[in-house]
Coordinates of C-alpha atoms and ligand atoms in Angstrom, one line a residue:
Chain A
M1 CA 85.1 113.2 99.1
S2 CA 83.6 109.6 98.5
I3 CA 84.3 107.7 95.4
S4 CA 82.2 104.7 95.0
W5 CA 83.6 101.5 93.7
P6 CA 81.7 99.1 91.6
T7 CA 81.4 95.9 93.5
D8 CA 82.9 93.8 90.7
A9 CA 86.2 95.8 91.1
L10 CA 86.5 94.3 94.5
T11 CA 85.5 90.7 93.6
H12 CA 88.0 91.0 90.8
A13 CA 90.9 91.7 93.1
K14 CA 89.8 89.1 95.4
R15 CA 89.7 86.4 92.8
R16 CA 93.3 87.4 91.9
S17 CA 94.7 87.1 95.4
F18 CA 93.2 83.8 96.4
Q19 CA 93.6 82.1 93.2
R20 CA 90.9 79.8 94.0
P21 CA 91.0 76.7 91.8
D22 CA 88.2 77.0 89.1
W23 CA 86.3 74.0 90.3
L24 CA 85.9 75.5 93.7
A25 CA 84.6 78.8 92.6
P26 CA 80.7 79.2 92.9
P27 CA 79.5 78.6 89.3
A28 CA 78.8 81.8 87.4
W29 CA 75.5 80.3 86.2
R30 CA 74.2 80.2 89.8
N31 CA 74.6 83.9 90.2
A32 CA 73.1 84.5 86.8
A33 CA 70.2 82.3 87.7
S34 CA 69.5 84.2 90.9
G35 CA 69.5 87.5 89.1
L36 CA 67.1 86.1 86.6
G37 CA 64.9 84.8 89.3
G38 CA 64.8 88.4 90.8
L39 CA 63.9 89.7 87.5
L40 CA 61.0 87.2 87.0
A41 CA 59.8 88.0 90.5
L42 CA 59.7 91.6 89.6
L43 CA 57.7 90.9 86.4
A44 CA 55.4 88.7 88.6
L45 CA 54.8 91.5 91.0
W46 CA 54.0 94.0 88.2
W47 CA 51.7 91.6 86.8
I48 CA 49.9 90.8 90.0
G49 CA 49.5 94.3 90.8
T50 CA 48.2 95.4 87.3
D51 CA 46.5 92.4 86.0
V52 CA 45.4 89.9 88.7
L53 CA 44.4 92.4 91.5
A54 CA 43.1 95.2 89.1
S55 CA 39.5 95.1 88.1
S56 CA 39.0 93.8 84.6
D57 CA 37.8 97.2 83.2
G58 CA 40.1 99.2 85.4
F59 CA 42.2 102.0 84.1
I60 CA 45.4 100.3 85.8
R61 CA 45.0 97.6 83.3
H62 CA 46.6 99.8 80.7
F63 CA 49.9 99.5 82.7
S64 CA 50.0 95.7 82.9
P65 CA 52.7 93.7 81.3
T66 CA 50.1 91.7 79.2
A67 CA 49.4 95.2 77.5
A68 CA 52.8 96.8 77.6
I69 CA 54.9 94.0 76.4
P70 CA 53.1 93.3 73.1
K71 CA 52.9 97.1 72.7
L72 CA 56.6 97.4 73.0
I73 CA 57.3 94.8 70.5
A74 CA 54.8 96.6 68.0
L75 CA 56.4 100.1 68.8
L76 CA 59.9 98.6 68.2
S77 CA 58.9 97.5 64.7
G78 CA 57.0 100.7 64.1
P79 CA 58.6 104.0 62.7
D80 CA 58.5 106.2 65.8
L81 CA 60.1 104.5 68.8
P82 CA 63.3 103.5 67.1
V83 CA 64.0 107.0 66.0
H84 CA 63.4 108.4 69.5
I85 CA 65.8 105.7 71.0
L86 CA 68.4 106.7 68.6
V87 CA 68.0 110.4 69.3
S88 CA 68.3 109.6 73.0
L89 CA 71.3 107.4 72.5
R90 CA 73.0 110.0 70.5
R91 CA 72.4 112.6 73.2
V92 CA 73.8 110.3 75.8
L93 CA 77.0 109.6 73.6
V94 CA 77.6 113.3 72.9
G95 CA 77.1 114.1 76.6
L96 CA 79.5 111.4 77.7
G97 CA 82.0 112.4 75.1
L98 CA 82.0 115.9 76.2
A99 CA 82.2 114.9 79.8
L100 CA 85.2 112.6 79.0
A101 CA 86.9 115.4 77.0
V102 CA 86.7 117.8 79.9
G103 CA 86.8 115.3 82.7
V104 CA 89.9 113.2 82.0
P105 CA 92.3 116.1 81.5
L106 CA 90.9 117.8 84.5
G107 CA 91.1 114.7 86.6
L108 CA 94.8 114.1 85.5
A109 CA 95.6 117.7 86.6
V110 CA 93.7 117.4 89.9
G111 CA 95.3 114.1 90.7
R112 CA 98.7 115.3 89.8
F113 CA 98.8 118.6 91.5
Q114 CA 98.0 118.5 95.3
R115 CA 97.5 122.4 95.4
L116 CA 95.0 122.3 92.5
N117 CA 93.2 119.4 94.2
A118 CA 92.9 121.4 97.4
A119 CA 91.8 124.4 95.5
T120 CA 89.1 122.7 93.5
S121 CA 87.7 119.9 95.6
P122 CA 85.2 122.1 97.7
A123 CA 84.0 123.8 94.4
F124 CA 83.6 120.6 92.6
Q125 CA 81.5 119.2 95.6
F126 CA 79.4 122.3 95.5
L127 CA 78.8 122.1 91.7
R128 CA 78.2 118.4 91.9
M129 CA 75.3 118.8 94.2
I130 CA 73.4 121.1 92.0
S131 CA 70.9 119.2 90.0
P132 CA 71.8 119.4 86.4
L133 CA 68.1 120.2 85.6
S134 CA 68.2 123.4 87.6
W135 CA 70.5 124.8 84.9
M136 CA 67.8 124.3 82.3
P137 CA 66.5 127.8 82.0
I138 CA 70.1 129.3 82.0
A139 CA 71.2 126.6 79.6
V140 CA 68.4 127.5 77.2
M141 CA 69.2 131.1 77.4
V142 CA 72.8 130.5 76.7
F143 CA 72.6 127.7 74.1
G144 CA 69.1 128.3 72.7
V145 CA 66.4 125.7 72.3
G146 CA 67.3 122.2 70.8
D147 CA 70.0 119.7 71.6
D148 CA 72.7 122.0 72.9
P149 CA 71.3 122.8 76.3
I150 CA 70.7 118.9 76.7
Y151 CA 74.3 118.1 75.8
F152 CA 75.4 120.8 78.2
M153 CA 73.3 119.3 81.1
L154 CA 74.2 115.7 80.4
A155 CA 77.9 116.5 80.3
F156 CA 77.6 118.7 83.6
A157 CA 76.0 115.6 85.1
A158 CA 78.5 113.2 84.0
V159 CA 81.7 115.1 84.4
W160 CA 82.1 114.9 88.3
P161 CA 82.4 111.1 88.6
I162 CA 84.9 111.1 85.7
V163 CA 86.9 113.9 87.2
L164 CA 87.1 112.4 90.8
N165 CA 87.7 109.0 89.5
T166 CA 90.6 109.9 87.2
A167 CA 92.2 111.9 90.0
E168 CA 92.0 109.0 92.2
G169 CA 93.6 106.8 89.5
V170 CA 96.4 109.4 89.3
R171 CA 97.1 109.2 92.9
R172 CA 97.1 105.4 92.9
L173 CA 99.6 105.2 90.1
Q174 CA 102.6 103.2 91.3
P175 CA 105.5 105.5 92.0
A176 CA 107.7 102.6 90.5
W177 CA 106.0 103.0 87.1
L178 CA 106.9 106.5 87.0
S179 CA 110.5 105.9 88.2
L180 CA 110.7 103.6 85.2
A181 CA 109.6 106.1 82.8
S182 CA 112.1 108.7 84.0
S183 CA 114.9 106.0 84.0
L184 CA 114.1 105.6 80.3
A185 CA 114.3 109.3 79.7
A186 CA 110.7 109.4 78.8
T187 CA 109.4 112.7 77.7
R188 CA 106.3 114.2 79.5
W189 CA 104.1 113.1 76.5
E190 CA 105.6 109.5 76.6
T191 CA 105.0 109.3 80.3
L192 CA 101.4 110.4 79.9
R193 CA 100.7 108.2 76.8
H194 CA 102.5 105.0 77.9
V195 CA 102.3 105.0 81.7
I196 CA 99.7 107.4 83.1
L197 CA 96.8 107.0 80.7
P198 CA 96.8 103.2 80.7
G199 CA 97.6 103.3 84.4
V200 CA 94.3 105.2 85.2
L201 CA 92.1 103.6 82.6
G202 CA 90.4 101.4 85.1
H203 CA 89.5 104.4 87.2
V204 CA 88.3 106.4 84.2
L205 CA 86.0 103.5 83.2
T206 CA 84.8 103.2 86.8
G207 CA 84.0 106.9 86.5
L208 CA 82.4 106.4 83.1
R209 CA 80.1 103.7 84.4
L210 CA 78.8 105.8 87.2
A211 CA 78.4 108.8 84.7
I212 CA 76.3 106.5 82.4
G213 CA 74.0 105.7 85.3
I214 CA 73.7 109.4 86.1
V215 CA 73.2 110.6 82.5
W216 CA 70.6 107.9 81.7
I217 CA 68.6 109.1 84.7
V218 CA 69.0 112.8 83.9
L219 CA 68.2 112.3 80.2
V220 CA 64.5 111.7 80.4
P221 CA 63.4 114.8 82.3
C222 CA 65.8 116.8 80.1
E223 CA 64.0 115.6 77.0
M224 CA 60.7 116.7 78.6
L225 CA 61.6 120.3 78.1
G226 CA 61.6 122.0 74.7
V227 CA 62.5 119.2 72.4
S228 CA 60.4 117.2 69.8
A229 CA 62.2 113.8 70.0
G230 CA 63.8 111.4 72.3
L231 CA 62.5 108.9 75.0
G232 CA 61.5 111.7 77.4
Y233 CA 59.6 113.6 74.8
F234 CA 57.8 110.3 73.8
I235 CA 56.7 109.6 77.3
L236 CA 54.9 113.0 77.4
D237 CA 53.5 112.4 73.9
T238 CA 52.0 109.1 74.9
R239 CA 50.5 110.7 77.9
D240 CA 49.0 113.5 75.7
R241 CA 47.6 110.9 73.4
L242 CA 46.3 108.9 76.4
A243 CA 48.2 106.0 74.9
Y244 CA 48.8 104.4 78.3
S245 CA 50.1 101.1 77.2
E246 CA 52.5 102.7 75.0
L247 CA 53.6 104.9 78.0
M248 CA 54.2 101.9 79.9
A249 CA 56.1 100.3 77.0
T250 CA 58.4 103.2 76.9
V251 CA 59.0 103.1 80.5
L252 CA 60.0 99.5 80.1
M253 CA 62.3 100.4 77.1
I254 CA 64.0 103.1 79.2
G255 CA 64.8 100.6 81.9
L256 CA 65.9 97.9 79.3
L257 CA 68.4 100.4 77.7
G258 CA 69.6 101.6 81.0
F259 CA 70.4 98.1 81.9
L260 CA 72.2 97.4 78.7
L261 CA 74.3 100.5 78.9
D262 CA 75.3 99.6 82.3
A263 CA 76.2 96.0 81.4
G264 CA 78.2 97.4 78.5
A265 CA 80.1 99.8 80.6
R266 CA 80.8 96.9 83.1
A267 CA 82.0 94.7 80.2
L268 CA 84.3 97.5 79.1
Y269 CA 85.7 97.9 82.5
R270 CA 86.2 94.0 82.9
M271 CA 88.0 93.9 79.5
A272 CA 90.3 96.8 80.2
T273 CA 91.4 95.6 83.7
R274 CA 91.5 91.9 83.2
N275 CA 95.3 91.9 83.5
A276 CA 95.6 94.6 86.3
Chain B
M1 CA 143.3 98.7 100.7
T2 CA 142.5 101.5 98.2
E3 CA 142.5 100.5 94.5
P4 CA 145.4 102.2 92.4
A5 CA 144.1 104.5 89.6
S6 CA 143.2 102.3 86.6
R7 CA 145.0 102.4 83.5
L8 CA 141.6 102.5 81.5
S9 CA 139.6 105.7 81.5
P10 CA 136.5 105.0 83.5
V11 CA 133.1 104.8 81.9
L12 CA 131.4 106.4 84.9
Q13 CA 133.1 108.8 87.3
A14 CA 131.8 110.6 90.3
S15 CA 133.9 113.1 91.9
Q16 CA 133.4 114.7 95.4
V17 CA 129.7 114.1 95.1
A18 CA 127.4 115.4 97.8
L19 CA 123.7 115.2 97.9
R20 CA 121.3 117.1 100.3
Y21 CA 117.6 116.9 99.9
P22 CA 115.8 120.2 99.9
G23 CA 114.5 121.0 103.4
Q24 CA 116.9 118.8 105.2
S25 CA 119.6 120.3 107.4
R26 CA 122.2 117.4 106.8
A27 CA 123.6 116.0 103.6
V28 CA 122.8 112.2 102.9
I29 CA 126.1 111.9 100.9
A30 CA 129.3 113.9 100.9
G31 CA 132.8 113.5 99.4
F32 CA 131.8 110.4 97.3
D33 CA 134.5 109.6 94.9
F34 CA 134.0 106.7 92.5
A35 CA 135.1 105.3 89.2
L36 CA 133.7 102.5 87.2
N37 CA 135.7 100.9 84.4
A38 CA 134.5 99.4 81.2
G39 CA 133.1 95.8 81.7
E40 CA 133.7 96.0 85.5
T41 CA 131.1 95.0 88.1
V42 CA 131.3 97.0 91.4
S43 CA 129.0 96.6 94.4
L44 CA 128.1 99.4 96.8
L45 CA 127.5 97.8 100.1
G46 CA 126.0 99.7 103.0
A47 CA 123.5 99.4 105.9
S48 CA 119.8 100.3 105.4
G49 CA 119.3 104.0 105.2
V50 CA 122.9 104.9 104.5
G51 CA 122.0 106.6 101.2
K52 CA 122.6 103.7 98.7
S53 CA 119.4 104.4 96.6
S54 CA 120.1 108.2 96.6
L55 CA 123.7 107.5 95.4
L56 CA 122.3 105.2 92.6
R57 CA 119.8 107.9 91.5
V58 CA 122.7 110.4 91.4
L59 CA 124.8 108.0 89.3
A60 CA 121.9 107.2 87.0
G61 CA 121.4 111.1 86.3
L62 CA 117.8 110.8 87.9
Q63 CA 118.9 113.2 90.6
A64 CA 121.4 116.1 90.2
P65 CA 124.1 116.1 93.0
T66 CA 124.2 119.1 95.3
E67 CA 128.0 119.3 94.9
G68 CA 130.5 117.7 92.7
A69 CA 130.0 116.0 89.3
V70 CA 129.2 112.7 87.6
T71 CA 130.8 112.2 84.1
M72 CA 130.0 109.5 81.7
N73 CA 133.0 108.7 79.3
G74 CA 134.5 112.1 80.5
A75 CA 131.3 114.1 79.5
P76 CA 129.3 115.5 82.3
L77 CA 126.1 113.6 83.0
D78 CA 123.1 115.9 82.8
G79 CA 119.9 113.7 83.0
V80 CA 119.4 110.1 82.3
H81 CA 121.8 108.6 79.5
P82 CA 120.3 106.4 76.9
R83 CA 123.1 103.9 77.4
V84 CA 122.5 103.6 81.0
A85 CA 120.0 101.2 82.3
V86 CA 118.6 101.0 85.7
A87 CA 116.8 98.2 87.5
F88 CA 115.0 98.7 90.8
Q89 CA 114.1 96.3 93.6
D90 CA 110.5 96.3 92.4
P91 CA 110.6 94.9 88.8
S92 CA 108.3 97.8 87.8
L93 CA 106.6 95.9 85.2
L94 CA 103.5 97.4 83.7
P95 CA 100.6 95.1 84.3
W96 CA 98.6 96.0 81.2
L97 CA 101.5 94.8 79.0
T98 CA 102.7 91.3 78.1
L99 CA 106.1 90.2 79.1
E100 CA 107.4 90.8 75.7
K101 CA 105.8 94.4 75.5
N102 CA 107.3 95.1 78.9
V103 CA 110.7 94.1 77.7
A104 CA 110.3 96.4 74.5
F105 CA 109.0 99.2 76.7
G106 CA 110.9 102.4 76.1
L107 CA 113.0 101.0 73.2
D108 CA 111.2 103.6 70.9
F109 CA 111.2 106.5 73.3
K110 CA 112.3 109.8 71.8
H111 CA 115.5 110.1 73.7
Q112 CA 116.6 106.4 73.1
P113 CA 118.8 105.6 70.1
K114 CA 116.7 105.1 66.9
L115 CA 116.2 101.4 66.1
A116 CA 114.6 99.9 62.9
R117 CA 111.5 98.0 63.9
A118 CA 113.1 94.6 63.0
E119 CA 116.2 95.4 65.0
S120 CA 114.2 96.4 68.1
A121 CA 112.0 93.1 67.7
A122 CA 115.1 91.1 67.4
R123 CA 116.7 92.7 70.4
V124 CA 113.6 92.1 72.4
E125 CA 113.5 88.4 71.3
M126 CA 117.2 88.0 72.1
A127 CA 116.9 89.5 75.6
I128 CA 113.9 87.4 76.5
R129 CA 115.9 84.2 75.3
E130 CA 118.9 85.3 77.4
V131 CA 116.8 85.3 80.5
G132 CA 115.1 82.0 79.6
L133 CA 111.6 83.2 79.4
T134 CA 110.8 82.7 75.7
Q135 CA 107.9 80.4 76.7
A136 CA 106.4 83.0 78.9
R137 CA 106.7 85.9 76.5
R138 CA 103.0 86.4 76.0
K139 CA 102.0 86.2 79.7
F140 CA 101.0 89.2 81.7
P141 CA 102.9 90.3 84.9
T142 CA 100.2 89.0 87.2
E143 CA 101.0 85.5 85.7
L144 CA 104.7 85.7 86.6
S145 CA 106.5 84.6 89.7
G146 CA 108.8 87.0 91.5
G147 CA 111.9 85.6 90.0
M148 CA 110.3 85.6 86.4
A149 CA 109.3 89.3 87.0
Q150 CA 112.8 90.3 88.0
R151 CA 114.1 88.4 85.0
T152 CA 111.8 90.3 82.8
A153 CA 113.1 93.6 84.4
L154 CA 116.6 92.4 83.5
A155 CA 115.6 91.6 80.0
R156 CA 114.2 95.1 79.6
C157 CA 117.5 96.5 80.7
F158 CA 119.6 94.4 78.3
A159 CA 117.3 94.8 75.3
R160 CA 118.8 98.3 75.3
K161 CA 122.4 97.0 75.2
P162 CA 123.4 99.3 77.8
E163 CA 127.0 100.3 78.4
I164 CA 126.4 100.7 82.1
L165 CA 123.9 98.8 84.2
L166 CA 122.7 100.2 87.5
L167 CA 121.0 97.9 89.9
D168 CA 119.3 98.9 93.2
E169 CA 118.9 95.8 95.4
P170 CA 117.3 93.9 92.4
F171 CA 117.1 90.6 94.3
G172 CA 116.1 92.1 97.5
A173 CA 112.6 90.5 97.6
L174 CA 113.5 86.9 96.3
D175 CA 113.9 83.8 98.2
E176 CA 117.5 82.3 98.7
V177 CA 117.3 79.9 95.8
T178 CA 115.8 82.2 93.2
R179 CA 118.3 84.9 94.4
A180 CA 121.3 82.6 93.6
E181 CA 119.9 82.0 90.3
M182 CA 119.5 85.5 89.6
Q183 CA 123.0 86.3 90.7
H184 CA 124.1 83.8 88.2
L185 CA 122.1 85.2 85.4
L186 CA 123.5 88.6 86.1
L187 CA 127.0 87.4 85.9
K188 CA 126.2 85.8 82.6
L189 CA 124.4 88.9 81.1
V190 CA 127.2 91.2 82.2
R191 CA 129.7 89.0 80.5
D192 CA 127.8 88.4 77.4
F193 CA 126.9 92.0 76.9
R194 CA 130.1 93.4 78.3
T195 CA 128.2 95.8 80.4
A196 CA 129.7 97.7 83.3
A197 CA 127.4 97.3 86.3
V198 CA 127.1 98.9 89.7
L199 CA 125.1 96.6 92.1
I200 CA 123.7 98.2 95.3
T201 CA 123.1 95.7 98.0
H202 CA 123.1 95.3 101.7
D203 CA 124.1 91.5 101.4
I204 CA 127.7 91.1 101.7
D205 CA 127.7 87.5 100.2
E206 CA 126.0 88.7 97.2
A207 CA 128.6 91.5 96.8
L208 CA 131.3 88.9 97.2
K209 CA 129.8 86.7 94.7
V210 CA 129.2 88.9 91.8
S211 CA 131.7 91.9 91.8
D212 CA 135.2 92.8 90.9
R213 CA 135.3 95.4 93.5
V214 CA 133.3 96.0 96.7
L215 CA 132.9 99.5 98.0
L216 CA 131.6 100.0 101.5
L217 CA 129.5 103.0 102.3
G218 CA 129.3 104.3 105.7
G219 CA 129.1 107.4 107.9
A220 CA 126.5 110.2 107.9
P221 CA 126.8 111.8 105.4
A222 CA 127.8 108.7 103.7
S223 CA 131.0 108.2 101.8
V224 CA 133.2 105.1 100.8
I225 CA 134.9 103.9 104.0
G226 CA 136.3 100.7 102.5
E227 CA 137.3 99.2 99.2
W228 CA 138.1 95.7 98.3
R229 CA 139.2 94.1 95.0
I230 CA 138.2 90.6 94.4
D231 CA 140.4 88.9 91.7
L232 CA 138.7 85.4 91.8
P233 CA 137.0 83.6 88.8
K234 CA 133.4 83.7 88.8
P235 CA 131.0 82.0 89.6
R236 CA 132.4 81.8 93.0
E237 CA 130.1 79.2 94.8
D238 CA 133.0 77.0 95.6
L239 CA 135.3 79.9 96.8
I240 CA 133.7 80.6 100.0
A241 CA 137.0 80.0 101.9
E242 CA 138.9 82.4 99.8
L243 CA 136.1 84.9 100.3
G244 CA 136.0 84.4 104.1
A245 CA 138.9 86.6 104.9
I246 CA 137.5 89.7 103.1
R247 CA 134.1 89.0 104.5
V248 CA 135.6 89.2 108.0
E249 CA 137.4 92.5 107.1
I250 CA 134.1 94.1 105.7
L251 CA 132.3 93.2 108.8
S252 CA 134.9 94.6 111.2
T253 CA 135.0 97.8 108.9
L254 CA 131.3 98.0 109.3
R255 CA 131.4 97.5 113.1
A256 CA 134.1 100.1 113.5
A257 CA 132.0 102.6 111.5
A258 CA 128.9 102.0 113.3
P259 CA 129.5 104.0 116.5
R260 CA 130.4 106.9 114.4
R261 CA 127.0 106.6 112.7
A262 CA 125.2 106.5 116.0
A263 CA 127.0 109.7 117.3
Ligands
ATP301 N1 113.3 112.0 97.9 C1 113.8 112.1 99.2 N2 113.6 113.3 99.8 C2 114.1 113.5 101.1 N3 114.8 112.4 101.7 C3 115.1 111.4 101.2 C4 114.6 111.0 99.9 N4 115.1 109.8 99.5 C5 115.8 109.4 100.5 N5 115.8 110.3 101.5 C6 116.4 110.1 102.8 O1 117.9 109.9 102.6 C7 118.3 108.9 103.4 C8 118.8 107.7 102.6 O2 117.8 107.1 101.9 P1 118.1 106.0 100.8 O3 116.8 105.5 100.3 O4 119.1 106.5 99.9 O5 118.9 105.0 101.6 P2 119.2 103.4 101.3 O6 120.7 103.2 101.7 O7 118.9 103.0 99.9 O8 118.3 102.6 102.2 P3 117.7 101.1 102.0 O9 118.8 100.1 102.3 O10 116.7 100.9 103.1 O11 117.1 101.1 100.7 C9 117.2 108.4 104.3 O12 117.3 109.0 105.6 C10 115.9 108.9 103.5 O13 115.0 109.4 104.5
MG302 MG1 117.5 101.8 98.9

């Protein structure tokens, strides 16, 4: 079983143990500048491929940044795209909420009971490797057409990293914390509420961040099947209307929102673990 | 060498306590008798692995003995008692709580005595003041030195105004200077709060400095193989000469017991 760690968890730990004086640390702006440079280079490649190298009346011109970016701005102030964005974000939130509601208790139990871990871990690996999209026909049969099968598929995709990371968090709880709780005659609930949950929070958030990445990727194809709103639906809609610069603008929007969601998850993780 | 039965009734008493961990053929502790009087500080001294921590867990009610009984003020101890505080070698501070919140930790637990909010806030403030950490009360554990962390752990114990304090090598991980400071602090707290204390240690000098009585644990399974009463005023930094004789006696008892342990 492999659990991936976000690299900032590692750099965070390193910063703590070395206690490098602030003036020696590489300035944060330099990293930010490098990152920005990379994004600009990406934009330049996109522009060169679709604008500079493309023939002036070519089909490919529809996909260029000079067409897509103004279109995106126009779409964002129009009536449609904001609605599709909100619908998609709501699905993501519901899917993640369900995944947390199932994944955290399950992860706590799996982390706590070695036997349960042994019994479930091959099954989880098996289920985890099934593309959530392959459940689509079954999900529609069970939940009917509409949002419900999408919630199911998103939650199904998101639950595994949350379960695995929560369980790992429980295994890494310091025995001293648990001794402390029992020496204070803590009830089960008090131990859970005051030691275990705050103790695994960092791991849960790591799982959540991975889950957000997966959900955002699974969302778009999910929305291409049997619904009439959302970013995935809108992609197909622009195609059918032959509105190619709108299509490209939507692709750009999907990337942008995913980027922001991940940044949000990262900020949340950093906030929650700043003292650990 | 053995102490005559005290006039006072003991606050904590163990009689013929034995402990065998499940799945192990031999007991860790057997025939352990012990009485702790009100306000008294007793050290349990013993070599590594002899069973000191196991014994402390039994005295704390964290572990039920296989045989024998532990009583607190005459009543059998079944489980952790709210008026017993335990400090371990690891300060066990929760990294997500400030020093202040760590000291308050557990005060409002269901099985602890009910305190009004103002009362528990006052106790936390008082305990932090007693250990001299008022300036640092909003810091997080990662910002504390080892000594400060262990002070915080002591403050957490004393905020509960315990009748009995059980300490398992609390200063084991500290450097010499900090350790001496902490021993002083412990003496002061035990006196100010009139707490009876059991200190587990493998450091003879520490036992000699802080305790009214020293019990030597030895043998396998472990039991008390020697007991000394130390009627000298505390602190005892300047009384090394007077303590020297007892020190020699403890060492020779330890040496005499060693071959038996190896056999
Ligand atoms: N939970 C446990 N289950 C089984 N055996 C244990 C357990 N705890 C301790 N032991 C065993 O009991 C013996 C005594 O251990 P204990 O920790 O009580 O010794 P100690 O005197 O505190 O040692 P140290 O000075 O190293 O802390 C050891 O042999 C240890 O392996
Ligand atoms: Mg020990």
